[in-house]
Amino acid sequence: MLRKHTYDDELEQSRRKGQGMKQSIARFNPNAGSDRFDRSNREPLFEKAVTPSDVGKLNRLVIPKQHAEKHFPLQSGGNNSSSTTKGVLLNFEDAAGKVWRFRYSYWNSSQSYVLTKGWSRFVKEKGLKAGDIVSFQRSAAAAGEEERQLYIDWRPRVGPNQAVCSVVQPVHMVRLFGVNIFKLPGSSGDGGGGCNGKRSVREMEMVAFECSKKQRIIGAL
Amino acid sequence: MLRKHTYDDELEQSRRKGQGMKQSIARFNPNAGSDRFDRSNREPLFEKAVTPSDVGKLNRLVIPKQHAEKHFPLQSGGNNSSSTTKGVLLNFEDAAGKVWRFRYSYWNSSQSYVLTKGWSRFVKEKGLKAGDIVSFQRSAAAAGEEERQLYIDWRPRVGPNQAVCSVVQPVHMVRLFGVNIFKLPGSSGDGGGGCNGKRSVREMEMVAFECSKKQRIIGAL
DNA sequence: TGCCGGACCTGTCGG
DNA sequence: CCCGACAGGTCCGGC
C-alpha cells in the first residue's frame, strides 16, 4: 500500500537513463560489443568476503559503509530523501554479461547500507558460500556525467591452506558468531576450493572464518 | 545526518519536551519538582510477574492485553494506522528518576501488545529475572488532555528460593575490556545454577553483572 | 498459501 | 569505558 509505485517508478527511471536498454542488449545479444569481456576497462571498487548472513536467509548483502558511501552514494539526487528512504535500483553486470538488478538502500535502524531485492537470486545462482569473495567494479571510462556501468563478480573463498591468517593464537576458545568452534571434528582442511559443495553449511562457515571474526576487506581499492 | 535516531538522541529529545509538560502538571501538584520521589501522586496501573521470555533473548515484554488496551491505547490518534503499525515510543520514569523510552506496539502475529526497543536495556540494568514483578503507574493528576507521566518500577520475586544474589556461581569467563582473560578449562564446568540450556556464557555474564551492579544501585538509594 | 524482502532491532567486537 | 559498524536476528506486508 505504502510503496505501491516504488518498483515501477524505479524501473521506468532506470529505463529512461538507458540502463534498461543496456540490460536488454546484454541479455539477448551477449556478443554485442567485441569488448564485452574485456576487463581492462574496469576500475575495481572493492571486495567483500561474504558472511553467513550475506548468503543466508536474510536476503541481503551488507555493503561496508566506507565503500558504500564512497562508491554508491544514495542521496545524489539531493532534492529529497526518497533515494535514501526507498533506495535505488542498481544494475550490475556479471562475468557472463548477465545483468543483475539489486535494490540498494540504507537501513536507519542498523546504520548500514545493503543490497536487498535481487541479491538472493544472485546467491542462489552463483552458489555463493560464506567466505566467498564478491567484487565490484565499474567501467573506467570517463563518461562525464553519464553513469558508468557497474560490474559484479565473485570467486571462491580463499582456501584454508592459503593462509590469509597465517598465525592462529593459541587460545582455547575460538568464537565464531557466538559459537565456540575451537574443538571441532574434521578440522582437516577442505582441500578443494570447490563450488560443488555437498558439505554442510555449518562446516563451511566454520572453516571459512576460522582465522578471524572480523570481516575481511580484501581490497579497499 | 548519518546517525539519525540514536536511542540517546530520542531520550534527550523526549526529556527536553517533557519539561514543559511537567511544569503544566506541576500546577496541580505544588510539590512536584521539589520531590520527584513523592509517589503519593501516582496511580497504579497494573503489575506483571515477568516470564522467562520477558527477560530473555526476545527483547520484549508482553503487556497483558487487558491492561494494554485499557491503559496504553495505541490507535488513540485515530487519524491513521501508523501508531498501530509502528507503535509508539513511551517514556517511563523509574524509581531513581531515570527515564526509559520503550517502543510499544502491537504484534499481529501473536495478537499481543509488547514493549520492544529499549526493554532489554531495562532488563539488563535492573538485573530482572523471571518471576520478578514489574509495575506500572502514572501520575494521578487530572491533567486533562495532557499526557500524564508514566512510571515503571520493579521488585524481586516473592516466595521461596528468592536467592537474590546470595550465591555467586563459578564464572568461567572474565572479561577485561571485552576480552575473555579467563582460561577456559576443557570441559564445561557449569555445575550449579539449576538452569538447563545453552546460554551458559551469557547467563554467567548476566549473573556476574547483576550481582555487582545491583549492589551499587541499592547503595545509591 | 509460502516466500521474498522491507523495515525494524540488538549484541558483539574493535577502535 | 564510549561509540561506530555490522552480523545476525525479528516481524510483517505484498505478491
XYZ file of C-alpha atoms (C1' of nucleotides) in Angstrom:
472
model
C 0.000 0.000 0.000
C 2.603 2.443 1.027
C 5.147 1.673 -1.596
C 2.853 0.823 -4.387
C 4.659 2.501 -7.213
C 8.152 2.195 -5.971
C 9.322 -0.641 -8.113
C 7.781 0.520 -11.358
C 8.938 4.043 -10.792
C 12.468 2.974 -10.315
C 12.291 0.692 -13.279
C 10.973 3.413 -15.502
C 13.501 5.861 -14.259
C 16.288 3.459 -14.899
C 14.975 2.709 -18.353
C 14.977 6.326 -19.287
C 18.561 6.630 -18.279
C 19.428 3.923 -20.727
C 20.417 1.193 -18.400
C 17.369 -0.799 -19.194
C 18.337 -0.749 -22.832
C 21.756 -1.949 -21.958
C 20.268 -4.680 -19.963
C 18.151 -5.980 -22.764
C 21.060 -5.845 -25.127
C 23.172 -7.731 -22.709
C 20.609 -10.380 -22.281
C 19.711 -11.045 -25.819
C 22.967 -10.385 -27.520
C 25.805 -11.488 -25.357
C 28.286 -10.815 -28.094
C 27.272 -7.265 -28.650
C 30.395 -5.258 -28.459
C 33.564 -7.142 -29.075
C 34.916 -5.871 -25.820
C 32.198 -7.232 -23.679
C 34.608 -9.440 -21.867
C 37.459 -7.020 -21.959
C 38.002 -6.205 -18.338
C 40.895 -3.879 -18.882
C 38.493 -1.014 -18.898
C 37.177 -1.738 -15.466
C 38.044 0.090 -12.349
C 37.966 -2.099 -9.257
C 35.909 -0.664 -6.470
C 36.052 -3.043 -3.546
C 35.634 -6.614 -2.497
C 33.995 -8.321 0.391
C 34.204 -11.786 1.814
C 30.570 -12.564 2.291
C 29.381 -13.545 5.711
C 26.986 -16.357 6.517
C 24.281 -13.766 6.846
C 25.081 -12.331 3.459
C 24.402 -15.684 1.858
C 21.755 -16.827 4.300
C 18.093 -16.273 4.643
C 18.289 -12.600 5.375
C 18.346 -11.905 1.667
C 20.665 -9.001 1.898
C 24.294 -8.086 1.439
C 25.731 -5.562 3.804
C 27.933 -3.121 1.956
C 30.708 -1.859 4.218
C 29.896 1.714 4.946
C 33.162 3.131 3.801
C 32.787 1.651 0.352
C 29.097 2.278 0.144
C 29.417 5.972 0.778
C 32.400 6.273 -1.470
C 31.140 4.402 -4.487
C 27.390 4.112 -4.183
C 26.104 7.447 -2.948
C 22.431 7.367 -2.226
C 21.360 10.949 -1.796
C 22.927 12.139 -5.032
C 19.578 13.379 -6.170
C 19.727 15.864 -3.394
C 16.267 17.310 -3.690
C 14.647 14.947 -1.253
C 15.277 11.912 0.801
C 13.407 9.453 -1.327
C 16.570 7.829 -2.525
C 17.776 7.337 0.976
C 14.431 6.168 2.143
C 13.445 3.846 -0.623
C 16.846 3.200 -2.002
C 17.643 2.816 -5.666
C 17.884 0.028 -8.162
C 21.383 -0.596 -9.419
C 22.383 -2.753 -12.326
C 25.457 -4.903 -12.145
C 26.834 -6.962 -14.970
C 28.425 -10.241 -14.074
C 31.266 -12.043 -15.788
C 28.901 -13.714 -18.189
C 27.328 -10.457 -19.211
C 24.155 -11.104 -17.328
C 22.735 -8.052 -15.671
C 21.651 -8.223 -12.081
C 19.394 -5.607 -10.668
C 19.726 -5.068 -6.965
C 17.899 -2.759 -4.674
C 20.375 -0.701 -2.786
C 19.286 1.183 0.282
C 20.181 2.413 3.708
C 18.832 0.965 6.882
C 18.451 3.593 9.527
C 17.990 1.071 12.259
C 21.329 -0.566 11.747
C 23.009 2.383 10.110
C 24.126 0.219 7.276
C 23.940 0.022 3.514
C 22.504 -3.093 1.979
C 21.672 -4.790 -1.263
C 18.312 -6.415 -0.807
C 15.962 -7.220 -3.629
C 17.571 -9.460 -6.172
C 20.508 -10.394 -4.022
C 19.172 -13.772 -3.005
C 18.843 -14.728 -6.626
C 22.485 -13.945 -7.169
C 23.478 -16.003 -4.157
C 21.432 -18.902 -5.368
C 22.524 -18.868 -8.970
C 26.184 -18.463 -8.188
C 26.064 -20.871 -5.310
C 27.736 -18.314 -3.099
C 29.030 -19.637 0.194
C 30.194 -17.850 3.270
C 33.722 -16.689 2.805
C 33.489 -16.328 -0.939
C 34.705 -13.076 -2.345
C 32.359 -10.713 -4.104
C 33.979 -7.924 -6.028
C 32.587 -4.789 -7.565
C 33.935 -2.826 -10.464
C 32.771 -0.128 -12.770
C 33.722 0.962 -16.198
C 36.706 3.208 -16.058
C 35.594 5.280 -18.987
C 35.458 8.930 -18.171
C 31.912 9.124 -19.245
C 31.362 12.522 -17.857
C 28.057 12.872 -16.210
C 26.835 9.579 -17.579
C 26.516 6.822 -15.071
C 29.103 4.215 -15.611
C 28.329 0.569 -15.962
C 28.706 -1.395 -12.772
C 30.055 -4.905 -12.616
C 29.882 -7.652 -10.071
C 31.989 -10.753 -9.872
C 32.886 -13.392 -7.365
C 35.378 -16.104 -6.652
C 35.503 -18.930 -4.157
C 36.830 -18.211 -0.751
C 40.478 -18.421 -0.135
C 41.290 -21.950 0.883
C 42.493 -22.774 4.354
C 45.889 -23.707 3.017
C 46.382 -20.351 1.513
C 46.637 -18.918 4.941
C 45.214 -15.491 4.890
C 45.738 -15.539 8.604
C 48.952 -17.404 8.911
C 49.179 -17.334 12.675
C 46.450 -18.538 14.926
C 46.781 -17.561 18.518
C 46.962 -20.462 20.959
C 43.634 -19.801 22.521
C 41.294 -22.330 23.909
C 38.205 -20.704 22.645
C 37.547 -19.637 19.150
C 34.223 -17.996 18.846
C 32.590 -17.758 15.508
C 29.363 -15.840 15.552
C 28.845 -16.762 19.142
C 29.751 -20.405 18.783
C 32.872 -21.902 20.136
C 34.406 -23.647 17.192
C 37.715 -24.338 18.816
C 37.241 -28.056 19.171
C 35.586 -29.264 16.059
C 35.677 -32.587 14.359
C 37.085 -32.715 10.910
C 39.362 -29.756 11.216
C 41.141 -31.182 8.254
C 41.342 -28.594 5.633
C 38.891 -28.600 2.855
C 41.199 -29.314 0.041
C 39.237 -28.253 -2.957
C 38.253 -24.728 -3.449
C 35.206 -26.170 -4.969
C 31.894 -24.582 -5.522
C 30.458 -28.039 -5.819
C 29.801 -28.451 -2.141
C 27.705 -31.049 -0.536
C 29.244 -30.251 2.773
C 27.147 -28.798 5.486
C 26.649 -25.120 5.669
C 27.795 -25.104 9.247
C 31.125 -26.674 8.494
C 31.554 -24.347 5.639
C 31.008 -21.330 7.763
C 33.340 -22.526 10.425
C 36.190 -23.190 8.110
C 35.653 -20.060 6.182
C 36.069 -17.787 9.132
C 38.411 -19.709 11.315
C 41.027 -17.045 11.277
C 39.079 -14.003 12.101
C 35.623 -12.984 13.012
C 36.103 -9.623 11.564
C 35.124 -9.193 8.018
C 37.937 -9.237 5.630
C 38.069 -6.478 3.142
C 40.341 -7.913 0.592
C 40.882 -4.778 -1.275
C 39.964 -1.247 -0.460
C 40.552 -0.204 -3.982
C 22.839 13.003 9.127
C 24.056 9.535 9.419
C 23.130 8.946 12.979
C 19.568 9.954 12.598
C 17.828 8.465 15.554
C 20.018 7.115 18.226
C 18.423 5.946 21.402
C 20.066 8.645 23.430
C 19.039 11.309 20.996
C 15.458 10.277 21.318
C 15.755 10.106 25.030
C 17.270 13.531 25.282
C 14.769 14.999 22.927
C 11.942 13.495 24.850
C 13.329 14.664 28.133
C 13.508 18.183 26.909
C 9.982 18.044 25.651
C 8.865 16.641 28.931
C 9.928 19.642 30.869
C 7.159 21.835 29.653
C 4.645 19.134 30.242
C 5.889 18.590 33.729
C 5.518 22.211 34.518
C 1.974 22.303 33.368
C 1.253 19.318 35.501
C 3.023 20.973 38.356
C 0.268 23.445 38.908
C -1.891 20.620 40.147
C 0.765 19.463 42.470
C 2.598 22.215 44.256
C 5.189 19.783 45.456
C 6.048 18.448 42.054
C 9.537 19.345 41.163
C 10.756 19.604 44.694
C 10.435 15.939 45.378
C 10.388 13.743 42.385
C 10.331 10.713 44.609
C 6.941 11.507 46.030
C 4.866 8.554 44.961
C 1.671 9.635 46.637
C 0.562 11.184 43.424
C 0.815 8.026 41.408
C -1.999 5.898 40.235
C -1.131 2.210 39.984
C -1.973 0.735 36.643
C -1.006 -2.909 36.722
C 1.738 -5.313 37.550
C 3.159 -8.328 35.869
C 5.402 -11.107 37.007
C 7.813 -11.259 34.125
C 8.209 -14.531 32.318
C 11.478 -16.096 31.261
C 10.778 -14.825 27.759
C 10.228 -11.332 29.044
C 13.734 -11.244 30.459
C 15.322 -13.485 27.858
C 16.649 -13.024 24.417
C 13.431 -11.995 22.803
C 13.995 -8.434 23.911
C 10.387 -7.745 24.540
C 7.881 -7.552 27.336
C 4.426 -8.809 26.614
C 1.816 -6.485 28.076
C -1.309 -8.412 29.038
C -3.905 -7.426 26.552
C -6.458 -6.317 29.089
C -4.083 -3.853 30.643
C -2.597 -2.777 27.388
C -5.890 -1.840 25.827
C -7.072 -0.183 28.983
C -4.045 1.900 29.797
C -1.923 2.105 26.697
C -4.241 2.620 23.770
C -2.403 2.543 20.518
C -4.765 3.921 17.919
C -5.973 6.777 20.059
C -4.833 9.222 17.447
C -7.260 7.685 15.067
C -6.121 9.610 12.052
C -4.032 6.830 10.619
C -2.657 3.414 11.350
C 0.933 4.399 11.840
C 0.669 4.124 15.565
C -0.635 0.613 15.364
C 1.826 -0.355 12.699
C 4.974 1.118 14.045
C 3.896 1.538 17.593
C 4.729 4.494 19.724
C 7.551 5.492 21.988
C 6.535 5.726 25.612
C 8.560 7.223 28.424
C 8.610 5.640 31.821
C 10.343 7.061 34.817
C 11.844 4.578 37.192
C 12.292 4.812 40.924
C 15.562 6.610 40.527
C 14.094 9.201 38.241
C 15.750 7.746 35.182
C 13.618 7.904 32.100
C 13.263 4.814 29.981
C 11.949 5.056 26.485
C 10.291 1.928 25.174
C 8.739 1.209 21.878
C 5.234 -0.002 22.459
C 3.453 -1.765 19.673
C 1.097 -4.498 18.688
C 2.211 -7.681 17.077
C -0.365 -9.002 14.714
C 1.346 -12.327 14.506
C 0.907 -13.027 18.169
C -2.044 -10.740 18.766
C -0.243 -9.198 21.669
C 0.996 -5.870 22.881
C 4.682 -5.594 23.570
C 7.406 -3.298 24.707
C 10.331 -3.870 22.406
C 13.042 -1.346 21.780
C 14.720 -0.311 24.965
C 13.285 -3.081 27.037
C 16.387 -5.221 27.035
C 18.362 -2.356 28.486
C 15.947 -2.142 31.358
C 16.178 -5.874 31.960
C 19.905 -5.735 31.955
C 20.354 -2.706 34.137
C 17.837 -3.815 36.715
C 19.003 -7.399 36.586
C 15.447 -8.533 36.096
C 14.810 -12.225 36.500
C 11.865 -14.385 35.668
C 9.266 -14.020 38.337
C 10.213 -10.517 39.299
C 7.373 -8.067 39.443
C 7.261 -5.125 37.122
C 4.731 -2.472 37.983
C 3.415 0.447 36.037
C 1.980 3.649 37.369
C 1.103 7.050 36.094
C 0.678 10.409 37.640
C -2.760 10.694 39.113
C -3.105 14.347 38.369
C -6.166 15.108 36.346
C -4.178 16.816 33.718
C -6.999 16.942 31.278
C -5.835 16.272 27.794
C -2.209 16.391 28.794
C -0.414 13.122 28.740
C 0.398 12.010 32.196
C 3.805 10.912 33.277
C 4.268 7.181 33.255
C 6.314 5.312 35.802
C 7.857 1.897 35.893
C 9.157 0.068 38.880
C 10.061 -3.442 39.839
C 10.685 -5.643 42.819
C 12.191 -9.055 43.231
C 10.066 -12.106 43.011
C 8.469 -13.042 46.282
C 8.386 -16.520 47.630
C 10.842 -19.265 48.354
C 14.195 -19.543 46.688
C 14.378 -15.866 46.465
C 18.120 -16.027 46.438
C 18.848 -12.577 45.273
C 22.486 -12.833 44.544
C 23.142 -14.969 47.556
C 25.488 -17.270 45.757
C 27.879 -16.352 43.065
C 28.166 -19.065 40.520
C 31.583 -20.104 39.372
C 32.203 -17.890 36.440
C 34.394 -19.199 33.711
C 34.594 -16.071 31.756
C 36.302 -12.992 32.970
C 36.089 -10.164 30.577
C 38.548 -7.365 30.648
C 37.733 -4.680 28.165
C 35.738 -7.139 26.204
C 38.348 -9.856 26.213
C 37.950 -13.131 27.954
C 41.033 -13.368 30.107
C 39.809 -16.381 31.979
C 41.457 -19.578 30.946
C 38.794 -21.989 29.893
C 39.022 -25.495 31.211
C 38.497 -28.279 28.788
C 35.029 -29.220 29.851
C 32.158 -27.022 30.704
C 32.013 -26.877 34.429
C 28.659 -25.265 34.699
C 27.544 -27.397 37.554
C 25.137 -25.481 39.684
C 22.655 -22.940 38.644
C 19.895 -25.365 38.026
C 19.257 -23.795 34.652
C 19.489 -26.123 31.790
C 20.220 -24.864 28.442
C 22.745 -23.369 26.205
C 23.010 -19.825 27.321
C 25.667 -20.603 29.818
C 28.141 -17.928 28.878
C 25.526 -15.302 28.558
C 23.827 -16.266 31.723
C 27.043 -16.228 33.616
C 27.779 -12.814 32.363
C 24.368 -11.713 33.404
C 24.741 -13.126 36.861
C 28.098 -11.572 37.365
C 26.926 -8.271 36.032
C 23.833 -8.226 38.104
C 25.486 -9.089 41.347
C 27.940 -6.300 41.178
C 25.622 -3.819 39.665
C 22.672 -4.265 41.903
C 24.711 -3.634 44.982
C 25.733 -0.305 43.697
C 22.230 0.665 42.785
C 20.885 -0.295 46.146
C 23.664 1.581 47.798
C 22.839 4.642 45.817
C 19.296 4.831 47.007
C -0.638 -20.234 0.932
C 4.616 -19.588 1.268
C 8.241 -16.955 0.175
C 10.608 -12.759 -0.622
C 12.168 -8.818 1.041
C 11.474 -4.187 3.511
C 11.922 -2.226 7.754
C 12.945 -2.829 12.094
C 16.352 -4.112 16.338
C 20.344 -5.601 19.344
C 24.578 -7.792 20.901
C 29.280 -8.012 19.902
C 33.541 -6.518 18.507
C 37.129 -3.419 17.660
C 38.958 1.086 17.758
C 34.956 2.918 29.311
C 32.196 5.020 24.878
C 30.866 4.529 20.169
C 30.550 3.144 15.246
C 29.893 -0.714 12.395
C 27.674 -4.753 11.324
C 26.389 -9.702 11.847
C 22.536 -11.936 12.960
C 18.089 -11.592 14.114
C 12.726 -10.027 14.344
C 8.025 -9.094 12.396
C 5.095 -8.302 8.687
C 3.197 -6.769 4.160
C 2.846 -7.874 -0.546
C 2.660 -10.823 -4.133
